Short mmCIF file of C-alpha atoms in Angstrom, two decimals:
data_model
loop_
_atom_site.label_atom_id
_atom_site.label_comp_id
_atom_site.label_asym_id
_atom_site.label_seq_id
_atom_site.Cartn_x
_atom_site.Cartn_y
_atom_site.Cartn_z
CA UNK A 1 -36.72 -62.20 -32.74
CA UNK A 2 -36.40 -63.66 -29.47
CA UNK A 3 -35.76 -61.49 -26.44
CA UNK A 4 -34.30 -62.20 -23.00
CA UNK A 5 -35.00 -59.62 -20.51
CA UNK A 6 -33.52 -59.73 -16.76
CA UNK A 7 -34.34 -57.75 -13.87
CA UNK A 8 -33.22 -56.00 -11.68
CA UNK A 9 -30.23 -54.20 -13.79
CA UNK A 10 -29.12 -53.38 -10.29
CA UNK A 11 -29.23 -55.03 -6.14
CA UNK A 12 -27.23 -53.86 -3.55
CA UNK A 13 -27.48 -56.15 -0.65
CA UNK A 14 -25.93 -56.05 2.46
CA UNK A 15 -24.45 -59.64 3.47
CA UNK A 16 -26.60 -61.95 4.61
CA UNK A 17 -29.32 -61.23 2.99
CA UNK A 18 -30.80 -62.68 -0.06
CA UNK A 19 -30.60 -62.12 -3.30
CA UNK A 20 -32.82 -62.97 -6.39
CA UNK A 21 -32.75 -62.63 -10.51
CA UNK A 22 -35.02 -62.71 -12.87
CA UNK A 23 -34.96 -63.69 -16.60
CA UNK A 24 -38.20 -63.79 -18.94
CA UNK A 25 -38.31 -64.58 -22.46
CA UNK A 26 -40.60 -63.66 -25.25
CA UNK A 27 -40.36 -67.36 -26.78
CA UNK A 28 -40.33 -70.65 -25.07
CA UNK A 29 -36.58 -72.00 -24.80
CA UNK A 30 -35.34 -74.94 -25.47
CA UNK A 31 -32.93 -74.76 -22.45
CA UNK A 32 -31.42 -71.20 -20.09
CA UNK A 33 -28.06 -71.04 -18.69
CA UNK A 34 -26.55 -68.72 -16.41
CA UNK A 35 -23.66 -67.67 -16.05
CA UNK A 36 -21.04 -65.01 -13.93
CA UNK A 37 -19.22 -62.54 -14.36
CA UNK A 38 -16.71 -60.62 -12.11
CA UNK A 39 -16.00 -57.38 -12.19
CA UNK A 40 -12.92 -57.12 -14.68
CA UNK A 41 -13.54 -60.95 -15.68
CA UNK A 42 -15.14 -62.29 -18.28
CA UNK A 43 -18.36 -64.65 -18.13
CA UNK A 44 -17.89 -68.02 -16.58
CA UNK A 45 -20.66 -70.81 -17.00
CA UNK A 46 -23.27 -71.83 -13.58
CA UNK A 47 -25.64 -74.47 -14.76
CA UNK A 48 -28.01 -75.19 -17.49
CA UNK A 49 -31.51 -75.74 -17.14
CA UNK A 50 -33.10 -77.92 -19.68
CA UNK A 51 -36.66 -79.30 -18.28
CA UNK A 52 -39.80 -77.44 -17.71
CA UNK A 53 -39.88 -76.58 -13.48
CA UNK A 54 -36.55 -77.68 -13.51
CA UNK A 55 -34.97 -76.77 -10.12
CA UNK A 56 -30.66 -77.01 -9.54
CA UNK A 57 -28.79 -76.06 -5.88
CA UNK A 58 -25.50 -75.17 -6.07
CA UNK A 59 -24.86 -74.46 -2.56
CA UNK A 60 -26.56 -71.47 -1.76
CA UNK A 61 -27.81 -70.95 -5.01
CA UNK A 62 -31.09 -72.24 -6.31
CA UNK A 63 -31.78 -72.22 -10.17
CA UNK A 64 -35.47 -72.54 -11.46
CA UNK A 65 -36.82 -72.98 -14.78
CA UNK A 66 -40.14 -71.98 -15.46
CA UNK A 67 -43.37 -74.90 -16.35
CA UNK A 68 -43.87 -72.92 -19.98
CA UNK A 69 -39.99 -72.61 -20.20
CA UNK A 70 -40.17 -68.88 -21.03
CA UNK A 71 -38.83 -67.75 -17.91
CA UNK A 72 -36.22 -68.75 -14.81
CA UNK A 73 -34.87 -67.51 -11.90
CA UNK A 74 -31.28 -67.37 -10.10
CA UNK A 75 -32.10 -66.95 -6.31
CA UNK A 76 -28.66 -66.70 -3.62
CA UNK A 77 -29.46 -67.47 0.03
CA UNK A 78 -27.33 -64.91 2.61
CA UNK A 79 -25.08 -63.69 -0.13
CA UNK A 80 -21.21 -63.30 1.20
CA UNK A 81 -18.86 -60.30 -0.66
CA UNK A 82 -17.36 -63.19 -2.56
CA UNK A 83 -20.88 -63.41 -4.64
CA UNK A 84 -19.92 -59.72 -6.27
CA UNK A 85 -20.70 -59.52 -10.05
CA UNK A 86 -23.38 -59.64 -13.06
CA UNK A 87 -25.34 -62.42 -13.29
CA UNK A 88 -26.57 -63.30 -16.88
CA UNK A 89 -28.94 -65.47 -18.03
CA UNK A 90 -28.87 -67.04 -21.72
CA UNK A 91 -31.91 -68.42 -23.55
CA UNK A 92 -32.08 -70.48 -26.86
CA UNK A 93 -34.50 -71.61 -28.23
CA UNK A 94 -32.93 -73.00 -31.98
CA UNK A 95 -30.64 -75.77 -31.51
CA UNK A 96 -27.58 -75.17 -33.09
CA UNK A 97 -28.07 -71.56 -33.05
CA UNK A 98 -26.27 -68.89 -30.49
CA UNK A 99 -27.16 -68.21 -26.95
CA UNK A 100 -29.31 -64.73 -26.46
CA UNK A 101 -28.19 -62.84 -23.60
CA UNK A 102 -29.98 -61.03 -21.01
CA UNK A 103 -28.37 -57.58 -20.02
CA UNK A 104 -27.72 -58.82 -16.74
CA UNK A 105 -28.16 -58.43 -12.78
CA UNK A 106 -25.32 -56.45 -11.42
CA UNK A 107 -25.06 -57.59 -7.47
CA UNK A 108 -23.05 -55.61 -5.12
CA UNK A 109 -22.93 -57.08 -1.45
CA UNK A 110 -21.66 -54.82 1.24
CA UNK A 111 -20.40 -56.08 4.65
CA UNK B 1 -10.66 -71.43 -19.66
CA UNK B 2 -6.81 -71.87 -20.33
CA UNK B 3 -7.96 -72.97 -23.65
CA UNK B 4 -9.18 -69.68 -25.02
CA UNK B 5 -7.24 -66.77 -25.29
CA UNK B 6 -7.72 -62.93 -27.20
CA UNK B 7 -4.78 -61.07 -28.33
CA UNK B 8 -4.38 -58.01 -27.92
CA UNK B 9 -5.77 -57.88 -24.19
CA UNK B 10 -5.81 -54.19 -24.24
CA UNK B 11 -5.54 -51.91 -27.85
CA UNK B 12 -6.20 -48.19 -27.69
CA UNK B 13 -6.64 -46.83 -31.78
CA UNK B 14 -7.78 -43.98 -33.33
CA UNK B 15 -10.81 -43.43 -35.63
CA UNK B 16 -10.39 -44.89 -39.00
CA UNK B 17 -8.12 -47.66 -38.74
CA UNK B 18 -8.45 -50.90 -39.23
CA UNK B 19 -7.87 -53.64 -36.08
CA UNK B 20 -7.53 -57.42 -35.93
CA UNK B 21 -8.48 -58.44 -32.23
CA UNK B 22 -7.60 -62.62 -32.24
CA UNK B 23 -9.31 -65.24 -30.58
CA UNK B 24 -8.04 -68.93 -30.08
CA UNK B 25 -8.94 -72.18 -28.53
CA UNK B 26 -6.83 -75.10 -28.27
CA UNK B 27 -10.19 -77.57 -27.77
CA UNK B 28 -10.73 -77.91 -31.14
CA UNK B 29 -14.32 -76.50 -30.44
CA UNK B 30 -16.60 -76.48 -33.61
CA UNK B 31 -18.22 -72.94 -32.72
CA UNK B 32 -16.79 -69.70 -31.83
CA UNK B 33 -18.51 -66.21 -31.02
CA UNK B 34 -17.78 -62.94 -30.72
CA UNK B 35 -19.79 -60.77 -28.59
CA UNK B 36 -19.09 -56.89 -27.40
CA UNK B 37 -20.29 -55.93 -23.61
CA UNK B 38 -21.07 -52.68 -23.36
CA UNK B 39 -22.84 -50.88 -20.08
CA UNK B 40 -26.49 -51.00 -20.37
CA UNK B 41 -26.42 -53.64 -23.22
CA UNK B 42 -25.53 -56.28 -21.77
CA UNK B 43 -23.34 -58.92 -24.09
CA UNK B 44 -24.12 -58.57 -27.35
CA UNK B 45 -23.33 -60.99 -30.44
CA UNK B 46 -21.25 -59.49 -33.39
CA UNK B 47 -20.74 -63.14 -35.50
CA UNK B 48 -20.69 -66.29 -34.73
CA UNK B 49 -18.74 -69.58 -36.43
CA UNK B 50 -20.11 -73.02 -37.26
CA UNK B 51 -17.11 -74.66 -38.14
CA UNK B 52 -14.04 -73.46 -40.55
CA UNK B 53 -15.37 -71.12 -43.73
CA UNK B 54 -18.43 -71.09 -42.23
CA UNK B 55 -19.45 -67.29 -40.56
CA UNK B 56 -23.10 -66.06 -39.63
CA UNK B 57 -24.17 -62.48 -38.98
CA UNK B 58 -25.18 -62.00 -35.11
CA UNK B 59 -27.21 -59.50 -33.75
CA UNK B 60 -24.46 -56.37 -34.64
CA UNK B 61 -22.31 -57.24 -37.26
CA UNK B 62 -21.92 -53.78 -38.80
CA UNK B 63 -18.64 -52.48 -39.19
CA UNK B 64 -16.99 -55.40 -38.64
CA UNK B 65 -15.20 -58.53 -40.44
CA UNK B 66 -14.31 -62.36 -39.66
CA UNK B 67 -12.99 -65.23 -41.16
CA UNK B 68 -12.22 -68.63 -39.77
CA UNK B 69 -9.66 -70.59 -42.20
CA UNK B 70 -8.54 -73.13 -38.98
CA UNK B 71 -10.98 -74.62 -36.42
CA UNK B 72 -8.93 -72.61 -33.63
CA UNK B 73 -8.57 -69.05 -34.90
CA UNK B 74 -11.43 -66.64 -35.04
CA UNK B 75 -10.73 -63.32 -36.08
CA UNK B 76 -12.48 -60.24 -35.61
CA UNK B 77 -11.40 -56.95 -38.01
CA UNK B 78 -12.49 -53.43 -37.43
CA UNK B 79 -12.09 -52.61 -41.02
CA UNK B 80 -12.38 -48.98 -40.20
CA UNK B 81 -12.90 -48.40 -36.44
CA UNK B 82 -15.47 -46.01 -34.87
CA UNK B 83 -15.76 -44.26 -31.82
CA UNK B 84 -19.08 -46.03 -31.02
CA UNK B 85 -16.99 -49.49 -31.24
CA UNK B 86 -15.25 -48.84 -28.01
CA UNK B 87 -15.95 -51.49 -26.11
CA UNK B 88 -14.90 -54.97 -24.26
CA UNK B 89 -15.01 -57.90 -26.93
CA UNK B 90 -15.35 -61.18 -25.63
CA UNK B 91 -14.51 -64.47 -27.96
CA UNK B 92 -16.33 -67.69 -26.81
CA UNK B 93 -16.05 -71.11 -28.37
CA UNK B 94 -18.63 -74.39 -27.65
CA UNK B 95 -17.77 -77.62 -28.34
CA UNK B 96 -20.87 -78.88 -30.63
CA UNK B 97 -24.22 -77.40 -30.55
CA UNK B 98 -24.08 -73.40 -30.53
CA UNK B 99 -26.63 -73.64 -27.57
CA UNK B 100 -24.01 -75.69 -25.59
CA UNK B 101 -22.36 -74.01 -22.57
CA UNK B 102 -20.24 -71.20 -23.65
CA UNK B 103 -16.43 -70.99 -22.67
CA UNK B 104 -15.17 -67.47 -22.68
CA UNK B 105 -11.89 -65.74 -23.19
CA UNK B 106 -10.98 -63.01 -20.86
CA UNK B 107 -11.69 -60.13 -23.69
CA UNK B 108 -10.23 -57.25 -25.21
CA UNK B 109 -10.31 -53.85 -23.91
CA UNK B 110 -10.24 -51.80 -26.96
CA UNK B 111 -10.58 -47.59 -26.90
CA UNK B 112 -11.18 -46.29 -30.36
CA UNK B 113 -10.09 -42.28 -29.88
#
């Protein structure tokens, strides 16, 4: 079945500096989301990326989607203590079926 | 993410009994999820809902039971809980298309001793 895997499972930054995540899948996807989670939250939807190269900004963070759509990146520029959390990325690639998880990018900025 | 809410927020049990953990959405979403989060593994999907009377197996559906009779209830039973389904058990509901943008309730804490 499909996979979504994300790396690192782990970045400690100190603030200011950047900060990126990766997310590859084993099938081509139809469209990736991302999404965050605080620690002792629950998961709260970024963006959605539906076009091959696709590129989003949300203030200082830039979204990519890969040209074979199998793969996408969240990248934060000068991360502040308030970007704390996992990051997850979501792949599907059936319409109408569920999202498929990656295990997530724990981030951990440190003044 | 007012509109989705789990009941209980926290439940400790012990091994062997069966527990109902609730889910409800007030956006009259057509599908609903269950997932567990566990360290190392990420979110992982336990069943998901099309629409009312209609249920699908996710990725670990072992050991556990829904139903959906009404569009905004989604129950989840632990018809006879294990240690190894201590976890955090998020419900999430989408509006249309189950590869729509998830909304998420703020989980259930449950400790099975």
């Amino acid at each position: 079945g499909q996979q979504v895997m994300q790396i690192p499972q782990y970045q400690h930054v100190q603030e200011g500096e950047d900060f990126t995540t990766y997310c590859n899948s084993s099938t081509t996807l139809s469209n990736i989301q991302w999404y965050k989670q605080r620690p002792g939250g629950h998961p709260v939807f970024l963006i959605q990326l539906v076009k091959s190269g696709e590129v989003k900004k949300q203030k200082r963070l830039t979204f990519q989607f890969g040209e074979a759509k199998k793969n996408s990146s969240l990248h934060i520029t000068a991360t502040q203590t308030t970007d704390v959390g996992t990051y997850f990325c979501a792949g599907s690639s059936n319409s109408g079926y569920a999202l498929n998880f990656g295990k997530g990018t724990s981030l951990l900025v440190t003044p | 993410d007012a509109g989705i809410t789990q009941s209980p927020r926290y439940k400790i049990t012990e091994t062997g009994r069966q527990v109902t953990l609730m889910c409800h959405q007030t956006w009259s979403h057509s599908y609903m999820f269950w997932y567990r989060q566990d360290l190392g593994h990420g979110l992982r999907l336990i069943y998901y809902s099309a629409a009312a009377d209609i249920t699908d197996k996710g990725e670990v559906p072992d050991g556990y039971v829904v139903s959906r009779s009404k569009t905004e209830n989604f129950p989840l039973t632990l018809e006879s809980a294990t240690r190894s389904q201590t976890s955090v058990y998020f419900c999430a509901s989408v509006p249309w298309g189950g590869s729509e943008t998830q909304y998420f309730g703020p989980g259930t804490r449950l400790l099975v001793l």
